[in-house]
CSV table of C-alpha atoms and ligand atoms in Angstrom, one decimal:
chain,number,residue,atom,x,y,z
A,1,MET,CA,3.8,21.3,29.6
A,2,SER,CA,3.5,17.6,30.4
A,3,ALA,CA,6.0,15.1,29.0
A,4,ILE,CA,6.1,14.5,25.2
A,5,GLN,CA,5.6,10.9,24.1
A,6,TYR,CA,7.6,9.7,21.2
A,7,VAL,CA,7.0,6.9,18.8
A,8,GLU,CA,9.8,6.0,16.4
A,9,VAL,CA,9.0,4.8,12.9
A,10,GLY,CA,11.9,2.8,11.5
A,11,GLY,CA,12.7,1.6,8.0
A,12,ALA,CA,14.6,3.1,5.1
A,13,ALA,CA,13.4,6.7,5.9
A,14,PRO,CA,13.0,6.7,9.7
A,15,TYR,CA,11.2,9.5,11.5
A,16,ARG,CA,9.7,10.3,14.9
A,17,ILE,CA,6.2,11.0,16.0
A,18,ALA,CA,6.0,13.5,18.9
A,19,ILE,CA,2.7,13.5,20.9
A,20,GLY,CA,1.7,16.0,23.6
A,21,PRO,CA,0.0,19.3,24.4
A,22,GLY,CA,1.3,22.6,23.2
A,23,LEU,CA,3.8,21.3,20.7
A,24,LEU,CA,2.9,23.8,18.0
A,25,LYS,CA,4.3,26.5,20.2
A,26,ALA,CA,7.7,24.8,20.5
A,27,PRO,CA,10.1,26.6,18.1
A,28,ALA,CA,12.9,24.1,18.6
A,29,LEU,CA,10.7,21.1,17.8
A,30,LEU,CA,9.4,22.6,14.6
A,31,ALA,CA,12.7,24.1,13.5
A,32,GLU,CA,14.8,21.0,14.0
A,33,CYS,CA,12.8,19.6,11.0
A,34,LEU,CA,14.2,22.3,8.7
A,35,ARG,CA,17.1,21.6,6.3
A,36,GLY,CA,16.8,24.6,4.0
A,37,ARG,CA,15.7,28.3,3.9
A,38,HIS,CA,12.1,27.8,2.5
A,39,ALA,CA,9.0,26.5,4.3
A,40,LEU,CA,5.4,26.4,3.2
A,41,VAL,CA,2.7,26.0,5.8
A,42,ALA,CA,-0.4,24.4,4.2
A,43,SER,CA,-3.7,24.4,6.1
A,44,ASP,CA,-7.4,24.8,5.7
A,45,GLY,CA,-9.9,27.6,6.3
A,46,ASN,CA,-11.0,26.1,9.7
A,47,VAL,CA,-7.6,25.3,11.1
A,48,ALA,CA,-5.6,28.3,9.8
A,49,PRO,CA,-7.4,31.0,11.9
A,50,LEU,CA,-6.8,28.9,15.0
A,51,TYR,CA,-3.2,27.6,14.7
A,52,LEU,CA,-1.4,28.9,11.6
A,53,HIS,CA,0.0,32.0,13.4
A,54,ARG,CA,1.4,29.8,16.1
A,55,VAL,CA,3.3,27.7,13.7
A,56,GLU,CA,4.6,30.7,11.7
A,57,ALA,CA,5.6,32.5,15.0
A,58,ALA,CA,7.4,29.4,16.2
A,59,LEU,CA,9.3,29.0,13.0
A,60,ARG,CA,10.2,32.7,12.7
A,61,ALA,CA,11.4,32.7,16.3
A,62,ALA,CA,13.7,29.8,15.7
A,63,ARG,CA,14.8,30.8,12.2
A,64,PRO,CA,14.4,34.6,11.4
A,65,ASP,CA,16.1,34.0,8.0
A,66,LEU,CA,13.4,31.5,6.9
A,67,ARG,CA,11.4,32.3,3.7
A,68,LEU,CA,7.9,31.4,4.8
A,69,GLY,CA,4.9,30.9,2.5
A,70,ARG,CA,1.3,29.8,3.3
A,71,LEU,CA,-1.4,28.0,1.5
A,72,VAL,CA,-4.9,27.9,2.9
A,73,ILE,CA,-7.5,25.7,1.1
A,74,PRO,CA,-11.2,25.6,1.9
A,75,PRO,CA,-12.0,22.9,4.4
A,76,GLY,CA,-13.5,19.5,3.6
A,77,GLU,CA,-13.0,16.3,1.7
A,78,GLY,CA,-14.3,18.0,-1.4
A,79,GLU,CA,-11.1,20.1,-1.5
A,80,LYS,CA,-8.7,17.1,-1.7
A,81,THR,CA,-8.5,17.8,-5.5
A,82,LEU,CA,-6.0,18.0,-8.3
A,83,GLY,CA,-6.9,21.7,-8.4
A,84,ASN,CA,-5.7,22.4,-4.9
A,85,PHE,CA,-2.7,20.1,-5.5
A,86,ALA,CA,-1.8,22.5,-8.3
A,87,ALA,CA,-2.4,25.5,-6.0
A,88,ALA,CA,0.2,24.0,-3.6
A,89,LEU,CA,2.7,23.6,-6.4
A,90,ASP,CA,2.0,27.2,-7.4
A,91,ALA,CA,2.7,28.3,-3.8
A,92,LEU,CA,6.0,26.4,-3.7
A,93,ALA,CA,7.0,28.0,-7.0
A,94,GLY,CA,6.0,31.4,-5.8
A,95,LEU,CA,8.1,30.9,-2.7
A,96,GLY,CA,11.1,29.9,-4.9
A,97,ALA,CA,11.3,26.6,-2.9
A,98,THR,CA,14.5,24.7,-3.4
A,99,ARG,CA,15.1,21.0,-3.0
A,100,ASP,CA,15.8,21.4,0.7
A,101,ALA,CA,12.5,23.2,1.3
A,102,CYS,CA,9.9,21.9,3.8
A,103,VAL,CA,6.1,21.7,3.7
A,104,PHE,CA,4.3,21.8,7.0
A,105,ALA,CA,0.9,20.2,6.7
A,106,LEU,CA,-1.2,21.7,9.4
A,107,GLY,CA,-4.7,20.2,9.6
A,108,GLY,CA,-6.6,17.0,9.3
A,109,GLY,CA,-6.1,14.2,6.8
A,110,VAL,CA,-7.3,16.3,3.9
A,111,VAL,CA,-4.5,18.8,4.3
A,112,GLY,CA,-2.0,16.1,5.2
A,113,ASP,CA,-2.7,14.0,2.2
A,114,LEU,CA,-2.8,16.9,-0.2
A,115,ALA,CA,0.2,18.8,1.1
A,116,GLY,CA,2.1,15.5,1.4
A,117,PHE,CA,1.4,14.8,-2.2
A,118,ALA,CA,2.6,18.2,-3.3
A,119,ALA,CA,5.8,17.7,-1.3
A,120,ALA,CA,6.2,14.3,-2.9
A,121,CYS,CA,6.1,15.9,-6.4
A,122,TRP,CA,7.8,19.2,-6.0
A,123,MET,CA,11.3,18.8,-7.5
A,124,ARG,CA,10.6,15.0,-7.2
A,125,GLY,CA,10.3,15.1,-3.5
A,126,ILE,CA,10.9,17.6,-0.7
A,127,ASP,CA,10.4,17.2,3.1
A,128,VAL,CA,6.9,17.3,4.6
A,129,VAL,CA,6.3,17.6,8.3
A,130,GLN,CA,2.9,16.5,9.4
A,131,LEU,CA,1.2,18.6,12.0
A,132,PRO,CA,-2.1,16.7,12.5
A,133,THR,CA,-4.9,18.6,14.2
A,134,THR,CA,-7.7,15.9,14.0
A,135,LEU,CA,-7.6,12.7,16.0
A,136,LEU,CA,-8.0,10.7,12.8
A,137,ALA,CA,-4.9,12.4,11.3
A,138,MET,CA,-2.9,11.9,14.6
A,139,VAL,CA,-3.5,8.2,14.7
A,140,ASP,CA,-3.6,7.4,11.0
A,141,SER,CA,-3.2,9.7,8.0
A,142,SER,CA,-0.1,11.6,9.3
A,143,VAL,CA,1.9,8.4,9.7
A,144,GLY,CA,3.0,6.0,7.1
A,145,GLY,CA,3.6,8.2,4.1
A,146,LYS,CA,0.5,7.7,2.0
A,147,THR,CA,-0.4,10.9,0.2
A,148,ALA,CA,-3.1,11.5,-2.3
A,149,VAL,CA,-5.9,13.5,-3.9
A,150,ASP,CA,-9.3,12.3,-4.9
A,151,ILE,CA,-10.7,12.3,-8.4
A,152,PRO,CA,-14.4,11.8,-9.4
A,153,GLN,CA,-13.7,8.1,-10.1
A,154,GLY,CA,-12.6,7.4,-6.6
A,155,LYS,CA,-10.9,8.5,-3.4
A,156,ASN,CA,-7.1,8.6,-3.2
A,157,LEU,CA,-6.7,7.3,-6.7
A,158,VAL,CA,-3.9,9.7,-7.5
A,159,GLY,CA,-1.0,9.8,-5.0
A,160,ALA,CA,2.4,8.7,-3.9
A,161,PHE,CA,4.2,7.1,-0.9
A,162,HIS,CA,6.1,9.9,0.7
A,163,PRO,CA,7.1,9.4,4.4
A,164,PRO,CA,7.1,12.6,6.5
A,165,ARG,CA,10.3,14.0,7.9
A,166,ALA,CA,8.5,14.1,11.3
A,167,VAL,CA,5.1,14.1,12.8
A,168,ILE,CA,4.2,16.5,15.6
A,169,ALA,CA,0.8,15.9,17.1
A,170,ASP,CA,-0.2,18.8,19.4
A,171,ILE,CA,-3.1,17.2,21.3
A,172,GLY,CA,-4.2,20.6,22.5
A,173,THR,CA,-5.6,21.2,19.1
A,174,LEU,CA,-8.2,18.5,19.7
A,175,ARG,CA,-10.0,20.9,22.0
A,176,SER,CA,-11.3,23.0,19.1
A,177,LEU,CA,-12.2,19.9,17.0
A,178,PRO,CA,-15.9,19.6,16.4
A,179,PRO,CA,-17.3,16.6,18.5
A,180,ARG,CA,-18.3,14.8,15.3
A,181,GLU,CA,-14.8,14.9,14.0
A,182,LEU,CA,-13.4,13.7,17.3
A,183,ARG,CA,-15.7,10.7,17.2
A,184,ALA,CA,-14.7,10.0,13.6
A,185,GLY,CA,-11.1,9.6,14.8
A,186,PHE,CA,-12.1,6.9,17.3
A,187,ALA,CA,-13.1,4.7,14.3
A,188,GLU,CA,-9.4,4.5,13.3
A,189,VAL,CA,-8.4,4.0,17.0
A,190,VAL,CA,-10.8,1.1,17.4
A,191,LYS,CA,-9.5,-0.3,14.1
A,192,TYR,CA,-6.1,-1.0,15.7
A,193,GLY,CA,-7.7,-3.0,18.4
A,194,ALA,CA,-9.8,-4.8,15.9
A,195,ILE,CA,-6.9,-5.8,13.6
A,196,VAL,CA,-4.0,-6.5,16.0
A,197,ASP,CA,-4.7,-5.7,19.6
A,198,ALA,CA,-7.7,-7.2,21.3
A,199,PRO,CA,-6.7,-5.9,24.8
A,200,PHE,CA,-6.8,-2.4,23.4
A,201,LEU,CA,-10.5,-2.9,22.8
A,202,ASP,CA,-10.9,-3.8,26.5
A,203,TRP,CA,-9.1,-0.6,27.4
A,204,LEU,CA,-11.2,1.5,25.0
A,205,GLU,CA,-14.4,0.0,26.4
A,206,ALA,CA,-13.2,1.0,29.9
A,207,GLN,CA,-12.0,4.5,29.0
A,208,ALA,CA,-14.6,5.6,26.4
A,209,ASP,CA,-16.2,8.2,28.6
A,210,GLY,CA,-12.9,9.9,29.5
A,211,LEU,CA,-11.7,9.8,25.9
A,212,LEU,CA,-14.9,11.3,24.6
A,213,ALA,CA,-14.6,14.0,27.3
A,214,GLY,CA,-11.2,14.9,25.9
A,215,ASP,CA,-9.0,13.8,28.8
A,216,ASP,CA,-5.5,14.7,27.6
A,217,ALA,CA,-3.7,11.9,29.3
A,218,LEU,CA,-6.1,9.2,28.0
A,219,LEU,CA,-6.0,10.8,24.5
A,220,ALA,CA,-2.2,10.8,24.5
A,221,GLN,CA,-2.2,7.1,25.5
A,222,ALA,CA,-4.7,6.2,22.8
A,223,ILE,CA,-2.8,8.1,20.2
A,224,ALA,CA,0.6,6.7,21.1
A,225,ARG,CA,-0.7,3.1,21.2
A,226,SER,CA,-2.4,3.6,17.8
A,227,CYS,CA,0.7,5.2,16.3
A,228,ALA,CA,2.9,2.4,17.7
A,229,HIS,CA,0.8,-0.2,15.9
A,230,LYS,CA,0.8,1.8,12.7
A,231,ALA,CA,4.6,2.4,12.9
A,232,ALA,CA,5.3,-1.3,13.4
A,233,ILE,CA,3.2,-2.3,10.4
A,234,VAL,CA,4.5,0.4,8.0
A,235,GLU,CA,8.0,-0.2,9.0
A,236,ARG,CA,7.7,-3.9,8.0
A,237,ASP,CA,5.6,-3.2,4.9
A,238,PRO,CA,5.9,0.5,3.7
A,239,PHE,CA,4.4,0.0,0.3
A,240,GLU,CA,1.5,-2.2,1.2
A,241,ARG,CA,2.7,-5.4,-0.4
A,242,GLY,CA,1.3,-7.5,2.4
A,243,GLU,CA,0.6,-6.8,6.1
A,244,ARG,CA,-0.1,-3.1,5.7
A,245,ALA,CA,-3.3,-4.0,3.9
A,246,LEU,CA,-4.7,-4.9,7.4
A,247,LEU,CA,-4.9,-1.2,8.1
A,248,ASN,CA,-7.6,-1.1,5.5
A,249,PHE,CA,-10.0,-3.1,7.7
A,250,GLY,CA,-13.4,-1.6,7.0
A,251,HIS,CA,-12.1,0.6,4.2
A,252,THR,CA,-13.2,-1.3,1.2
A,253,PHE,CA,-16.8,-0.9,2.3
A,254,GLY,CA,-16.0,2.6,3.7
A,255,HIS,CA,-14.5,3.9,0.5
A,256,ALA,CA,-17.4,2.5,-1.5
A,257,ILE,CA,-19.8,4.3,0.8
A,258,GLU,CA,-17.9,7.6,0.4
A,259,ALA,CA,-17.7,7.3,-3.3
A,260,GLU,CA,-21.4,6.5,-3.8
A,261,GLN,CA,-22.4,9.3,-1.5
A,262,ALA,CA,-20.2,11.7,-3.5
A,263,ALA,CA,-21.7,10.5,-6.8
A,264,GLY,CA,-25.2,11.0,-5.4
A,265,SER,CA,-24.6,14.5,-4.1
A,266,GLY,CA,-22.2,16.1,-6.6
A,267,GLY,CA,-18.9,15.6,-4.8
A,268,TYR,CA,-16.9,14.3,-1.8
A,269,GLY,CA,-17.7,15.6,1.6
A,270,HIS,CA,-21.4,14.9,1.8
A,271,GLY,CA,-23.0,12.3,4.0
A,272,LEU,CA,-20.7,10.2,6.3
A,273,ASN,CA,-17.2,11.5,6.8
A,274,HIS,CA,-14.2,9.1,6.4
A,275,GLY,CA,-14.1,7.9,10.0
A,276,GLU,CA,-17.8,7.3,10.0
A,277,ALA,CA,-17.7,5.4,6.7
A,278,VAL,CA,-14.9,3.3,8.1
A,279,ALA,CA,-16.9,2.6,11.3
A,280,VAL,CA,-19.8,1.3,9.2
A,281,GLY,CA,-17.3,-0.6,7.0
A,282,MET,CA,-15.8,-2.4,9.9
A,283,VAL,CA,-19.2,-3.6,11.1
A,284,LEU,CA,-19.9,-4.8,7.6
A,285,ALA,CA,-16.4,-6.5,7.3
A,286,ALA,CA,-17.1,-8.3,10.7
A,287,ARG,CA,-20.5,-9.4,9.4
A,288,LEU,CA,-19.0,-10.7,6.2
A,289,SER,CA,-16.4,-12.6,8.2
A,290,THR,CA,-19.2,-14.2,10.2
A,291,ALA,CA,-21.2,-15.0,7.0
A,292,LEU,CA,-18.1,-16.7,5.6
A,293,GLY,CA,-17.7,-18.8,8.8
A,294,LEU,CA,-14.4,-17.1,9.8
A,295,ALA,CA,-15.5,-15.4,13.1
A,296,GLU,CA,-18.1,-15.6,15.8
A,297,ALA,CA,-21.0,-13.2,15.5
A,298,GLY,CA,-20.4,-12.1,19.1
A,299,ASP,CA,-17.1,-10.5,18.1
A,300,GLY,CA,-18.9,-8.4,15.5
A,301,ASP,CA,-21.6,-7.4,18.0
A,302,ARG,CA,-18.9,-6.3,20.5
A,303,LEU,CA,-17.2,-4.2,17.8
A,304,ARG,CA,-20.5,-2.6,16.8
A,305,THR,CA,-21.4,-1.8,20.4
A,306,LEU,CA,-18.0,-0.2,21.0
A,307,LEU,CA,-18.3,2.0,17.8
A,308,ALA,CA,-21.8,3.0,18.8
A,309,ARG,CA,-20.4,3.9,22.3
A,310,PHE,CA,-18.1,6.4,20.5
A,311,GLY,CA,-21.1,7.9,18.8
A,312,LEU,CA,-20.3,6.4,15.4
A,313,PRO,CA,-22.8,5.1,12.9
A,314,THR,CA,-22.9,1.3,12.5
A,315,ALA,CA,-25.4,0.8,9.7
A,316,LEU,CA,-25.4,1.7,6.0
A,317,PRO,CA,-27.0,5.1,5.3
A,318,GLU,CA,-30.3,5.1,3.6
A,319,GLY,CA,-30.4,5.3,-0.1
A,320,LEU,CA,-27.2,3.4,-1.0
A,321,GLU,CA,-27.8,0.6,-3.5
A,322,ALA,CA,-25.9,-2.7,-2.8
A,323,GLY,CA,-25.0,-3.3,-6.5
A,324,ALA,CA,-23.6,0.2,-6.9
A,325,LEU,CA,-21.5,-0.3,-3.8
A,326,VAL,CA,-20.0,-3.5,-5.1
A,327,ALA,CA,-19.3,-1.9,-8.5
A,328,ARG,CA,-17.3,0.8,-6.5
A,329,MET,CA,-15.4,-2.0,-4.7
A,330,ARG,CA,-14.2,-3.4,-8.0
A,331,LEU,CA,-12.3,-0.1,-8.6
A,332,ASP,CA,-10.9,0.0,-5.1
A,333,LYS,CA,-7.1,-0.1,-4.9
A,334,LYS,CA,-7.4,-3.2,-2.7
A,335,ALA,CA,-9.3,-5.1,-5.5
A,336,GLN,CA,-7.1,-7.2,-7.8
A,337,ALA,CA,-7.7,-8.5,-11.3
A,338,SER,CA,-8.8,-11.8,-9.9
A,339,GLY,CA,-11.7,-10.4,-7.9
A,340,LEU,CA,-12.8,-8.7,-4.7
A,341,ARG,CA,-10.4,-8.7,-1.8
A,342,PHE,CA,-11.3,-7.8,1.7
A,343,VAL,CA,-9.6,-7.4,5.1
A,344,LEU,CA,-11.7,-9.7,7.3
A,345,TRP,CA,-11.1,-11.1,10.7
A,346,ASP,CA,-11.0,-14.3,12.6
A,347,GLY,CA,-12.2,-12.4,15.6
A,348,ALA,CA,-11.0,-9.4,17.7
A,349,GLY,CA,-7.4,-8.6,17.1
A,350,ARG,CA,-6.9,-11.2,14.3
A,351,ALA,CA,-7.4,-9.6,10.9
A,352,ARG,CA,-6.3,-11.0,7.6
A,353,VAL,CA,-6.6,-10.4,3.9
A,354,VAL,CA,-9.0,-12.7,2.1
A,355,ALA,CA,-9.0,-12.8,-1.7
A,356,ASP,CA,-11.6,-13.9,-4.3
A,357,ILE,CA,-14.6,-13.2,-2.2
A,358,ASP,CA,-17.9,-14.2,-3.8
A,359,GLU,CA,-19.8,-11.0,-4.7
A,360,ALA,CA,-23.0,-12.7,-3.7
A,361,ALA,CA,-21.8,-12.9,-0.1
A,362,VAL,CA,-20.9,-9.2,-0.2
A,363,LEU,CA,-24.3,-8.3,-1.6
A,364,ALA,CA,-26.0,-10.4,1.0
A,365,VAL,CA,-24.2,-8.5,3.8
A,366,LEU,CA,-25.0,-5.1,2.2
A,367,ARG,CA,-28.7,-6.0,1.9
B,401,NAD,P1,-10.4,16.7,7.6
B,401,NAD,O1,-9.0,16.9,7.2
B,401,NAD,O2,-11.5,17.0,6.5
B,401,NAD,O3,-10.8,17.4,8.9
B,401,NAD,C1,-12.1,17.3,9.4
B,401,NAD,C2,-12.7,18.7,9.7
B,401,NAD,O4,-12.1,19.2,10.9
B,401,NAD,C3,-12.4,19.7,8.7
B,401,NAD,O5,-13.5,20.6,8.5
B,401,NAD,C4,-11.2,20.5,9.3
B,401,NAD,O6,-11.2,21.9,8.8
B,401,NAD,C5,-11.6,20.5,10.7
B,401,NAD,N1,-10.5,20.6,11.7
B,401,NAD,C6,-9.3,19.9,11.6
B,401,NAD,N2,-8.6,20.1,12.7
B,401,NAD,C7,-9.4,21.0,13.5
B,401,NAD,C8,-9.2,21.5,14.8
B,401,NAD,N3,-8.1,21.2,15.5
B,401,NAD,N4,-10.1,22.4,15.3
B,401,NAD,C9,-11.2,22.7,14.5
B,401,NAD,N5,-11.5,22.1,13.3
B,401,NAD,C10,-10.5,21.3,12.8
B,401,NAD,O7,-10.7,15.1,7.9
B,401,NAD,P2,-9.9,14.0,8.6
B,401,NAD,O8,-10.9,13.1,9.2
B,401,NAD,O9,-8.8,14.5,9.5
B,401,NAD,O10,-9.1,13.2,7.5
B,401,NAD,C11,-9.8,12.5,6.5
B,401,NAD,C12,-8.9,12.4,5.3
B,401,NAD,O11,-7.8,11.6,5.6
B,401,NAD,C13,-9.6,11.6,4.1
B,401,NAD,O12,-9.3,12.3,2.9
B,401,NAD,C14,-8.9,10.3,4.1
B,401,NAD,O13,-8.9,9.7,2.9
B,401,NAD,C15,-7.6,10.6,4.6
B,401,NAD,N6,-6.8,9.5,5.3
B,401,NAD,C16,-5.6,9.3,4.8
B,401,NAD,C17,-4.8,8.3,5.4
B,401,NAD,C18,-3.4,8.1,5.0
B,401,NAD,O14,-2.8,7.1,5.4
B,401,NAD,N7,-2.8,9.0,4.3
B,401,NAD,C19,-5.4,7.5,6.4
B,401,NAD,C20,-6.7,7.8,6.9
B,401,NAD,C21,-7.4,8.8,6.3
B,402,LIG,N1,-4.7,4.1,6.3
B,402,LIG,C1,-4.1,3.0,5.7
B,402,LIG,C2,-2.7,3.0,5.5
B,402,LIG,O1,-2.0,3.9,5.9
B,402,LIG,O2,-2.1,2.1,5.0
């Protein structure tokens, strides 16, 4: 096994992110997260057949006395529901989980957010260890402690801040990830370059082919650099009172796209996935920045070209109505009583929050 890379997340509840191949087969690494005698491994119907037995075997090898339960939900954004949250609590109850129990969230951001929220609520908060298996989850959703489920009125509207006890990112799992899901993860990787690290965009431009081909060393570098940025930001602003909002670059547009698609098709999980919606959202945020005179059009063009290079969509899908998208944005958690608020940029690597944006300017960009 090649060397493990570590990223430390500081703050009131510090934890470590371990990144490397083969980590789900490392009994000591998994078992060192355990404080009690109960563990629930939560996963989905795509990931469980591939990796659940590895995690269970590693935990059993390290701790034969462990009472181990499992929860496998169907895959997809449409399953990040209050119903499956209740199923996770039922599984913890069935296991007899005590306050020192641990939930292992094995999967992408859907499983991570849902299992993390269940851990946040069971007995007012037990440990969750994030075992991300998508690129998006490795660079974003597993880090920082945001947990949630979706409701029909909007994505992630019900949730809690609940930092993990540890994050263990086995990059070997990315080999089985469908190519579309790998590409979606690059939207969040590019985001870090866009908001705080312009040289990272240069690196991504240079390494795009190797990254898309699944080169382990390059992926580990991209994941570690992304996690280091997220760690630094959430350490300074764990509850999104300020700087953390920068991580939502592209997300106000992206969440509106996801919610409108869900409304038009009977539920979440149709049309663009989260990473794809964020890619389109970042292009729109850059365009809005230019329209408001904050950034040069050339920076937005460069961002769009890079996202397209990673096989990501860069234009609004057909059939979405601008007025309906703006109505969704008013409900977004980033909106405030005073009006629409966006993360915009002054150019590559220089994002900032801008409040009281004129809806006419947003509508013009969407049209
Ligand atoms: P996902 O969890 O739906 O996973 C994508 C698909 O890949 C699923 O079908 C899944 O079963 C499959 N899959 C996962 N790992 C696999 C593997 N190794 N091999 C084969 N198939 C695999 O989606 P995602 O993109 O990982 O996460 C999106 C979710 O994350 C959204 O709900 C979003 O809101 C949330 N999110 C949360 C945060 C946060 O800070 N908490 C940040 C970003 C995104
Ligand atoms: N993905 C946004 C955040 O964690 O704050």
